[in-house]
C-alpha atoms as an extended CHARMM CRD file, in Angstrom:
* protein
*
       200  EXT
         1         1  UNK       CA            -27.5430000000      -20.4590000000      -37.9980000000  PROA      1               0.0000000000
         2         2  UNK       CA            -30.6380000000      -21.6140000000      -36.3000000000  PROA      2               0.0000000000
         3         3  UNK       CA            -31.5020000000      -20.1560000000      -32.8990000000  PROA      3               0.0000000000
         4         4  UNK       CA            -33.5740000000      -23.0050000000      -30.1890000000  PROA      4               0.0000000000
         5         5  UNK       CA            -34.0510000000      -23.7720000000      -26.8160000000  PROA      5               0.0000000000
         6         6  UNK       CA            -32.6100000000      -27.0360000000      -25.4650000000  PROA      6               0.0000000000
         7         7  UNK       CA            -33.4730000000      -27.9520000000      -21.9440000000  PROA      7               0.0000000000
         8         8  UNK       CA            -34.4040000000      -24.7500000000      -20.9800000000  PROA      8               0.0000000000
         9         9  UNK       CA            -31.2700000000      -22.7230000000      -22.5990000000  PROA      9               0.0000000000
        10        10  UNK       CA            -31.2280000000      -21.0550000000      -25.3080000000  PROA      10              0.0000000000
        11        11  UNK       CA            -28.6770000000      -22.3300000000      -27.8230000000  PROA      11              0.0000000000
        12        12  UNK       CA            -27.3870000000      -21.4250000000      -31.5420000000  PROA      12              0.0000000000
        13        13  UNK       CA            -26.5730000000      -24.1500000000      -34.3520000000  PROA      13              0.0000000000
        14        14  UNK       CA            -25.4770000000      -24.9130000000      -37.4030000000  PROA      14              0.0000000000
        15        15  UNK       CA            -28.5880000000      -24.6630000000      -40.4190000000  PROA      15              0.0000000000
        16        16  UNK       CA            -28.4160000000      -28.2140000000      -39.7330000000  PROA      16              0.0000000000
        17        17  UNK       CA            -28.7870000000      -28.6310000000      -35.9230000000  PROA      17              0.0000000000
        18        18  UNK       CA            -25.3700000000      -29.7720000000      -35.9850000000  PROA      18              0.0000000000
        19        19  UNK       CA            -22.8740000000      -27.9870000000      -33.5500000000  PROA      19              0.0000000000
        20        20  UNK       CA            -25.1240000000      -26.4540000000      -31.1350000000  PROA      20              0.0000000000
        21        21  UNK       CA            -23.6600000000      -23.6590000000      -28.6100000000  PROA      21              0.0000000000
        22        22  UNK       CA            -25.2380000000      -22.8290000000      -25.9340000000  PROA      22              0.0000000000
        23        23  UNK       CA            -25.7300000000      -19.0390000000      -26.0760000000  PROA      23              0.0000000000
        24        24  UNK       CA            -22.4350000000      -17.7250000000      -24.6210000000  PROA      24              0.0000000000
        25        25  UNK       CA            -20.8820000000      -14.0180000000      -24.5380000000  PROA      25              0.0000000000
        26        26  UNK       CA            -17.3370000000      -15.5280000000      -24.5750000000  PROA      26              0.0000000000
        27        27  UNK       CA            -17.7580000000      -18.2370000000      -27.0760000000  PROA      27              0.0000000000
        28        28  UNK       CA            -19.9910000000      -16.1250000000      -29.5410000000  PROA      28              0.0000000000
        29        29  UNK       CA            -19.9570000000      -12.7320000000      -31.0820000000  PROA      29              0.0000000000
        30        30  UNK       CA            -23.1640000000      -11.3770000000      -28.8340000000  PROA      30              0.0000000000
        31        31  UNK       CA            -22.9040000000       -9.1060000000      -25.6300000000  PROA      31              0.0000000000
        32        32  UNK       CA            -23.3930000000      -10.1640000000      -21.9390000000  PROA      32              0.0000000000
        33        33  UNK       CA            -27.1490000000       -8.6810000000      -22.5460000000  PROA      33              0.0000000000
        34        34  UNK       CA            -28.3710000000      -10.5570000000      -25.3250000000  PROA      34              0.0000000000
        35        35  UNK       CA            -27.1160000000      -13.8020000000      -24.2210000000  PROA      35              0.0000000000
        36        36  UNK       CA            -28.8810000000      -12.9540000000      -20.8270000000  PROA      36              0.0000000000
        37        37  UNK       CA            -32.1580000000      -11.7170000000      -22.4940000000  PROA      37              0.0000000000
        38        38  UNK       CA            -31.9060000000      -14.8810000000      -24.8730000000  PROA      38              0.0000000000
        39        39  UNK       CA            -31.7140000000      -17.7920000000      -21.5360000000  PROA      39              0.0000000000
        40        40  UNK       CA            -34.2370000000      -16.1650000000      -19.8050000000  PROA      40              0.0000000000
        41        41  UNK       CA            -36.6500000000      -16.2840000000      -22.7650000000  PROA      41              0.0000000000
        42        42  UNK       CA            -36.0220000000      -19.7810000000      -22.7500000000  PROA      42              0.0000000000
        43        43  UNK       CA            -36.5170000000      -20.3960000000      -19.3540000000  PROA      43              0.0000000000
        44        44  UNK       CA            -40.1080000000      -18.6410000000      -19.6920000000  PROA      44              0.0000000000
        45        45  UNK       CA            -40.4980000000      -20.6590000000      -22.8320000000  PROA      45              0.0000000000
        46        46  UNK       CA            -39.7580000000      -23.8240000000      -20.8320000000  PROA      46              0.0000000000
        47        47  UNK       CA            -42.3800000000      -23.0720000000      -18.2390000000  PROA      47              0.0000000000
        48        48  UNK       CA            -44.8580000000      -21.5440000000      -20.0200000000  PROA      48              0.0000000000
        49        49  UNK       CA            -44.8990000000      -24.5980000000      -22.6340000000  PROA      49              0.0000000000
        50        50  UNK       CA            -48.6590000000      -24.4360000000      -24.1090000000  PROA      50              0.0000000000
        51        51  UNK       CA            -50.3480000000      -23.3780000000      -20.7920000000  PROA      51              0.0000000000
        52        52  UNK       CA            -51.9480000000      -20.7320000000      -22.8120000000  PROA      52              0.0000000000
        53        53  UNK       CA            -52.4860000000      -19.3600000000      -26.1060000000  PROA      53              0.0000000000
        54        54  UNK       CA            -51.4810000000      -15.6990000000      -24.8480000000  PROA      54              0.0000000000
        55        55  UNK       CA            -48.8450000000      -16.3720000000      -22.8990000000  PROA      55              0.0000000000
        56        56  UNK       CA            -47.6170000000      -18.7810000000      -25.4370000000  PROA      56              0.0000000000
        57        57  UNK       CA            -48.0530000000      -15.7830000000      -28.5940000000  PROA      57              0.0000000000
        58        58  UNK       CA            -45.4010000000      -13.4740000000      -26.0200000000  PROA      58              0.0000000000
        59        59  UNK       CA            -42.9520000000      -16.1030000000      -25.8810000000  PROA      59              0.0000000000
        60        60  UNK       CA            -42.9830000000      -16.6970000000      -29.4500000000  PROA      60              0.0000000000
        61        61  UNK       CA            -42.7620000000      -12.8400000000      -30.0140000000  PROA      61              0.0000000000
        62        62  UNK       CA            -40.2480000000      -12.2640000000      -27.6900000000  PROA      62              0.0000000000
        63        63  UNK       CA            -38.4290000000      -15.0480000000      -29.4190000000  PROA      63              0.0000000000
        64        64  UNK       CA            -38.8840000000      -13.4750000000      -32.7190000000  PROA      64              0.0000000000
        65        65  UNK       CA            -37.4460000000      -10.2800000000      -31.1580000000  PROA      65              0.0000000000
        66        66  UNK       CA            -34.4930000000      -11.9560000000      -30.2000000000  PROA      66              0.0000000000
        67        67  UNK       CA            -33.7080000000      -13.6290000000      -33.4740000000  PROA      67              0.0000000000
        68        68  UNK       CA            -33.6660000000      -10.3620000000      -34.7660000000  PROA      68              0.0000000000
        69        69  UNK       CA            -31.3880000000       -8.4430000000      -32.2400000000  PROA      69              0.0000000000
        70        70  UNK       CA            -28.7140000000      -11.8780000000      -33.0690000000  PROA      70              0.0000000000
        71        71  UNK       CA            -28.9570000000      -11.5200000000      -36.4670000000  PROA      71              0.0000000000
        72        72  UNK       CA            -28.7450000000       -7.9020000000      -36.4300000000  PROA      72              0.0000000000
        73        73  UNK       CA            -25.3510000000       -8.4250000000      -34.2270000000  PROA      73              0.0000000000
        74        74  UNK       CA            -23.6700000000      -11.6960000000      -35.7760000000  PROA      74              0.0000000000
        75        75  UNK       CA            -24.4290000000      -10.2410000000      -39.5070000000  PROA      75              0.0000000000
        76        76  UNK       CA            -25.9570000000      -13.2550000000      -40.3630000000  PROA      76              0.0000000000
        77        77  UNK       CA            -29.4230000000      -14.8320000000      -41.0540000000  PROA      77              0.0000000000
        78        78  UNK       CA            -30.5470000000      -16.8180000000      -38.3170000000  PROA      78              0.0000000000
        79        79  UNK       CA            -33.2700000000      -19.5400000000      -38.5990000000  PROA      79              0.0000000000
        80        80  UNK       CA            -35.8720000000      -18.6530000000      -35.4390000000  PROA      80              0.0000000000
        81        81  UNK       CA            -37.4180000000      -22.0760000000      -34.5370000000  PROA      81              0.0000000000
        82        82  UNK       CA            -40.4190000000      -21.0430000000      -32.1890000000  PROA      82              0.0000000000
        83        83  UNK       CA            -40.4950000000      -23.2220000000      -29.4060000000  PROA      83              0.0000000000
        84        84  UNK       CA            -44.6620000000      -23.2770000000      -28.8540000000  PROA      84              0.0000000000
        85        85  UNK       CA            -45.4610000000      -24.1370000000      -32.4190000000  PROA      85              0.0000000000
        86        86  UNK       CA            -41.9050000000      -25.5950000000      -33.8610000000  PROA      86              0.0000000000
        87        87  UNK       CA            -42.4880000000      -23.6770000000      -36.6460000000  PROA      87              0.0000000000
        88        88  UNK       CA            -39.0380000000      -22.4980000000      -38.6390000000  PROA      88              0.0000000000
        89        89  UNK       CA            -38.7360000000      -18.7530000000      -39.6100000000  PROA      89              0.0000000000
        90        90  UNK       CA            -35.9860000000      -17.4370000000      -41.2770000000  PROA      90              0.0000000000
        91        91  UNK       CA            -35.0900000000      -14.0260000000      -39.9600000000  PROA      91              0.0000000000
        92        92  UNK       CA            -32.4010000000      -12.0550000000      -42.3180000000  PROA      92              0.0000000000
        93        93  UNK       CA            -30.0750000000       -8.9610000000      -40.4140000000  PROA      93              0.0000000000
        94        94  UNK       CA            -31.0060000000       -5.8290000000      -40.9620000000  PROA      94              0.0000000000
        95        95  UNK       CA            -29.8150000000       -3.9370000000      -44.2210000000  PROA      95              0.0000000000
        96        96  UNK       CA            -27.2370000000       -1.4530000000      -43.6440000000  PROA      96              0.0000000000
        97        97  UNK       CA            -28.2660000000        2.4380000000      -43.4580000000  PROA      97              0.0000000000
        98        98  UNK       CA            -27.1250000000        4.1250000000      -47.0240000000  PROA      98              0.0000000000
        99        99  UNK       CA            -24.3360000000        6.3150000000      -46.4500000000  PROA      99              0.0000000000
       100       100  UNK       CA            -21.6720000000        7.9630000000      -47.3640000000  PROA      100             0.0000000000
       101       101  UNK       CA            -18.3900000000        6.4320000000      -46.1670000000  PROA      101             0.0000000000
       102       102  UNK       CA            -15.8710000000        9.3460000000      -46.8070000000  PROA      102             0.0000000000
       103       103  UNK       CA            -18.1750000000       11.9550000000      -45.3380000000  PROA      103             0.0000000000
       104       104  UNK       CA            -18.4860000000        9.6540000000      -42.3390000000  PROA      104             0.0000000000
       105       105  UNK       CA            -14.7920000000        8.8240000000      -42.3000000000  PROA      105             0.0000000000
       106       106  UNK       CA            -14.3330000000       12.5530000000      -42.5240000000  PROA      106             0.0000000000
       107       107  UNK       CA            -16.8420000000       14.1340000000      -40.4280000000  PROA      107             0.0000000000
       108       108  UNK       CA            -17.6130000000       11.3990000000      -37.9070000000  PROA      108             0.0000000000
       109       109  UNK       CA            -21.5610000000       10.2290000000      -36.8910000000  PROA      109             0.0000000000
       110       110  UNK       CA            -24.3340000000       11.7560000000      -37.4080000000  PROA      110             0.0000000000
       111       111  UNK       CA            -25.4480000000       14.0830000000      -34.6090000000  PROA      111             0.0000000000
       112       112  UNK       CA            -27.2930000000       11.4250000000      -32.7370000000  PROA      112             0.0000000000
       113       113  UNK       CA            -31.1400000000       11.2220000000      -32.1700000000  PROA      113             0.0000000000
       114       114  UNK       CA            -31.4890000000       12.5800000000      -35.2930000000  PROA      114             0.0000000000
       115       115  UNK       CA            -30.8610000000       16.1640000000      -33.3030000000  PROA      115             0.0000000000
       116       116  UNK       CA            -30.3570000000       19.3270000000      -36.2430000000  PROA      116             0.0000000000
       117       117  UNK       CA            -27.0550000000       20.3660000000      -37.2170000000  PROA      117             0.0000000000
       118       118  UNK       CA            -26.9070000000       24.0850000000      -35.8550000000  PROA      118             0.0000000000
       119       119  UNK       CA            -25.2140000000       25.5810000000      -38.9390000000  PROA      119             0.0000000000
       120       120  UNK       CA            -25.5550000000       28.9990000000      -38.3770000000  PROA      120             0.0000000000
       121       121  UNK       CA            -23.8900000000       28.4020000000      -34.6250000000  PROA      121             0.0000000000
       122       122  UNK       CA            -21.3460000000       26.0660000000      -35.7680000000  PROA      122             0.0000000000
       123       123  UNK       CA            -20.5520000000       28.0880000000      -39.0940000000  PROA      123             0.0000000000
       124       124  UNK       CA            -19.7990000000       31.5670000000      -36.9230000000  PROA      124             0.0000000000
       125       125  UNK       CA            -17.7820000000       29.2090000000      -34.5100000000  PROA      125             0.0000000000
       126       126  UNK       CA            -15.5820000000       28.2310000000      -37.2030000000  PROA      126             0.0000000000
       127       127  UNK       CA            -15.1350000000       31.3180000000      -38.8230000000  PROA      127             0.0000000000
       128       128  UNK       CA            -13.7970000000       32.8440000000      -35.4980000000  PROA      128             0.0000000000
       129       129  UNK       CA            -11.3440000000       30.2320000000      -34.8220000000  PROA      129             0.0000000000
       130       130  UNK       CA            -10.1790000000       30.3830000000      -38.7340000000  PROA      130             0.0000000000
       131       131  UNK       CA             -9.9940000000       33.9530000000      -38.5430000000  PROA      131             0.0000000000
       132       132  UNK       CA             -7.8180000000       33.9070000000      -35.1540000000  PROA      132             0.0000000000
       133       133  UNK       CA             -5.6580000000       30.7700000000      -36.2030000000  PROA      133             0.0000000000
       134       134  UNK       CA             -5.1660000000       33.1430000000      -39.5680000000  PROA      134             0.0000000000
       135       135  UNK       CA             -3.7370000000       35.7430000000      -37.4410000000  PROA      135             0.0000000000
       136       136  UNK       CA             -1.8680000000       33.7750000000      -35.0540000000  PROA      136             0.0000000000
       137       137  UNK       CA              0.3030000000       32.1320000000      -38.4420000000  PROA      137             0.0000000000
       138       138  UNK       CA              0.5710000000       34.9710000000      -40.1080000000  PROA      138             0.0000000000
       139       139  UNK       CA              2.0550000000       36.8550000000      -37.3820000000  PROA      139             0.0000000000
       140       140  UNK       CA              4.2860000000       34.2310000000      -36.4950000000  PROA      140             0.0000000000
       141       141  UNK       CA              5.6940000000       34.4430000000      -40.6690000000  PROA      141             0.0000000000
       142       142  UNK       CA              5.9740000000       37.8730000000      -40.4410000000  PROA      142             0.0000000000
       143       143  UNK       CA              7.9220000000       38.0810000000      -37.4390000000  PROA      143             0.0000000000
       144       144  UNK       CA             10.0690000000       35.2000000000      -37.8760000000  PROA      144             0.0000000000
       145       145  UNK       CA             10.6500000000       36.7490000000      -41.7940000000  PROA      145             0.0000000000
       146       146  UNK       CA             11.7070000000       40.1400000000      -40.6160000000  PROA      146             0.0000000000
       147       147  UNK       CA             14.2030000000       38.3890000000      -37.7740000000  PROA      147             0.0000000000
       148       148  UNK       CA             15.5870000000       35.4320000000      -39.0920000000  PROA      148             0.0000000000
       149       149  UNK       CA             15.4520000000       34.0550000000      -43.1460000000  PROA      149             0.0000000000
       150       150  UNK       CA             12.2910000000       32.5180000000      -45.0400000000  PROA      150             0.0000000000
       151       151  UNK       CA             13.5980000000       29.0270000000      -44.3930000000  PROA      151             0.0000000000
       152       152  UNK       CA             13.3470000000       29.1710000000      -40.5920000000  PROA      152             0.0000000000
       153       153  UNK       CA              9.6360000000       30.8190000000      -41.3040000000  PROA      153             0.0000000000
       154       154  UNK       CA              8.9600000000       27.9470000000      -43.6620000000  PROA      154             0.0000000000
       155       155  UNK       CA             10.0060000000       25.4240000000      -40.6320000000  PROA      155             0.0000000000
       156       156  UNK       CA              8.4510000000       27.0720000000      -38.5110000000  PROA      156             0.0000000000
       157       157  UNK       CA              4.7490000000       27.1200000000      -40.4360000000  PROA      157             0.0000000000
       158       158  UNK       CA              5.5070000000       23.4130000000      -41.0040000000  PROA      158             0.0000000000
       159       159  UNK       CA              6.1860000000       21.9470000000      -37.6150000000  PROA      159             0.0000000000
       160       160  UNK       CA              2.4600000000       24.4500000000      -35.9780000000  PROA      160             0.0000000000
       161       161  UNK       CA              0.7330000000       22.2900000000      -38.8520000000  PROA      161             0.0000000000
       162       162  UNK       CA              2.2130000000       19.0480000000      -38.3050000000  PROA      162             0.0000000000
       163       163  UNK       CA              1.5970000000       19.6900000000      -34.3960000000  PROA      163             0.0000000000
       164       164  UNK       CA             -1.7400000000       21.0210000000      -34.6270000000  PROA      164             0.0000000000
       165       165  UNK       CA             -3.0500000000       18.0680000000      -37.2860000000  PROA      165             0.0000000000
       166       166  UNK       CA             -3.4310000000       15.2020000000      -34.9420000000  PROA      166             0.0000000000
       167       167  UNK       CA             -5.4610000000       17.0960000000      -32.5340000000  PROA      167             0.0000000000
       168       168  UNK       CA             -7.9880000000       18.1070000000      -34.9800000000  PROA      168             0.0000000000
       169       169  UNK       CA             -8.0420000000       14.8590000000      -36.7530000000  PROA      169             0.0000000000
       170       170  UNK       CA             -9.0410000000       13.7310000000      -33.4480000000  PROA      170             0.0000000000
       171       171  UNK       CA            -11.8920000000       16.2200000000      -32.8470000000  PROA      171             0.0000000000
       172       172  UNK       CA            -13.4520000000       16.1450000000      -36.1650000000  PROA      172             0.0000000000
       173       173  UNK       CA            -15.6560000000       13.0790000000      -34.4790000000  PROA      173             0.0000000000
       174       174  UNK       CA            -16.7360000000       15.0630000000      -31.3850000000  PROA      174             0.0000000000
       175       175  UNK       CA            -19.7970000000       16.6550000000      -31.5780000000  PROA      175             0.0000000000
       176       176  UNK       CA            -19.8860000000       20.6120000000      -30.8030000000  PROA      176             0.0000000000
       177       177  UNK       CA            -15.5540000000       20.7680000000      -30.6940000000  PROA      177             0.0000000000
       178       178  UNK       CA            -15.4080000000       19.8670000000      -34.2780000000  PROA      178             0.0000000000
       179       179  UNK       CA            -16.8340000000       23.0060000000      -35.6900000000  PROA      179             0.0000000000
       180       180  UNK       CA            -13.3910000000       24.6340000000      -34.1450000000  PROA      180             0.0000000000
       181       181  UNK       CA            -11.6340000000       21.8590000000      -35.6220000000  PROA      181             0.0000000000
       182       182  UNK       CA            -13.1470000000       22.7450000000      -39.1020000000  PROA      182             0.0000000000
       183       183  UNK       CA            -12.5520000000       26.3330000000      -38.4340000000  PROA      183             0.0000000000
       184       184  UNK       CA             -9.0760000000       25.6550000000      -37.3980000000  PROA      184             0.0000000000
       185       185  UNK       CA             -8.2670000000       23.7710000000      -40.1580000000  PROA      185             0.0000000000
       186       186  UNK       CA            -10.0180000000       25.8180000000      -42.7200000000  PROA      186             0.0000000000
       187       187  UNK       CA             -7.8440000000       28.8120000000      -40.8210000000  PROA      187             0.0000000000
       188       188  UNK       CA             -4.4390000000       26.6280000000      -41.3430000000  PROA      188             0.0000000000
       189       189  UNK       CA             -4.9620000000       26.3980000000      -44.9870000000  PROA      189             0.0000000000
       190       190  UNK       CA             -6.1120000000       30.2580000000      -45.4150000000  PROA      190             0.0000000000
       191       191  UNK       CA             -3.1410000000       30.9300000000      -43.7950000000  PROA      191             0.0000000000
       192       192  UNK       CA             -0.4040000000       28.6880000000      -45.7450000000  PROA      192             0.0000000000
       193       193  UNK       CA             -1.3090000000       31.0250000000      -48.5980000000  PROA      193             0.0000000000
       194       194  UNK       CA             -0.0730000000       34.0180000000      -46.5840000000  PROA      194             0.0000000000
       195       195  UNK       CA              3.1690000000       32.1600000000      -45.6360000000  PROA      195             0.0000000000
       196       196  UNK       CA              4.2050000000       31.0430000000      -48.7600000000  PROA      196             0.0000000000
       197       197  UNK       CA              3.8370000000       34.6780000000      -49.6670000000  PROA      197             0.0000000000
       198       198  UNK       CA              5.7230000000       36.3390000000      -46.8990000000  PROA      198             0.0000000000
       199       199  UNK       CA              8.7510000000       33.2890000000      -47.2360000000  PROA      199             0.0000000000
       200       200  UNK       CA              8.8050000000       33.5510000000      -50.7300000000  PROA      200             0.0000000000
């Protein structure tokens, strides 16, 4: 893909120049920003021309910039020709961050801005809310064992943890609920131990 400016737009083309698009949100895979940021580079480009050698080394930086941010968002290598000089520069996306995909699938993002992960806080959290959820199941069995049989117990135990699963699936991802969602579901599987005790 080779990124250009034809009468003053900005446009994307094959590695040969062949099927040129002009830079287009709807048409492309690039956000209503970066298509906007990419024309009105090349407008500047098309006034500035080679009025002078400073303003001419922003455009081409700016242009450089550019060819980064598309290649970092189409996933592809783009070929940056620099509209002062017509010099050809091959820009390559970005490598992807290491990391570790079931940990991430698991536990979410990161906490962002590379903020610390308050263990200590979000450890006693979770302990709380396993110790309480512990409780709450366990005094469910035992009531429901002493009043009815170990079958309706068993039933009972299964639908709490087949209603209770979606929710904290779902708040695994979000940033200070999920250490009650860990604690919860570290609490739910503490607790299956007691039940299958008490039913059977």
């Amino acid at each position: 893909m080779e990124l250009r400016i034809r009468e003053g737009r900005a446009v994307l083309a094959g590695r040969g120049g062949d099927s040129a698009h002009e830079v287009d949100p709807h048409s492309l895979a690039l956000g209503s920003d970066l298509a906007q940021a990419l024309h009105e580079w090349a407008r500047v480009a098309s006034a500035v021309g080679s009025a002078g050698a400073e303003a001419a080394s922003v455009v081409s930086q700016r242009g450089r910039q550019l060819a980064q941010r598309v290649a970092a968002t189409m996933g592809t290598s783009v070929r940056y020709v620099d509209p002062v000089s017509g010099d050809g520069v091959i820009v390559d996306p970005p490598a992807p961050a290491p990391r570790n995909e079931l940990a991430r699938r698991l536990f979410g993002t990161p906490d962002p801005a590379g903020e610390p992960t308050p263990w200590l806080t979000g450890l006693t959290v979770s302990a709380f809310v396993a110790a309480v959820v512990v409780v709450a199941m366990l005094a469910l069995a035992n009531t429901l064992a002493r009043e009815t049989n170990g079958w309706l117990t068993l039933l009972a135990s299964v639908v709490v943890t087949a209603g209770i699963t979606p929710s904290l699936w779902l708040a695994r991802r979000v940033p200070i609920v999920r250490w009650a969602s860990f604690g919860a579901a570290a609490g739910i599987v503490i607790a299956w131990i007691g039940v299958l005790i008490v039913v059977f």
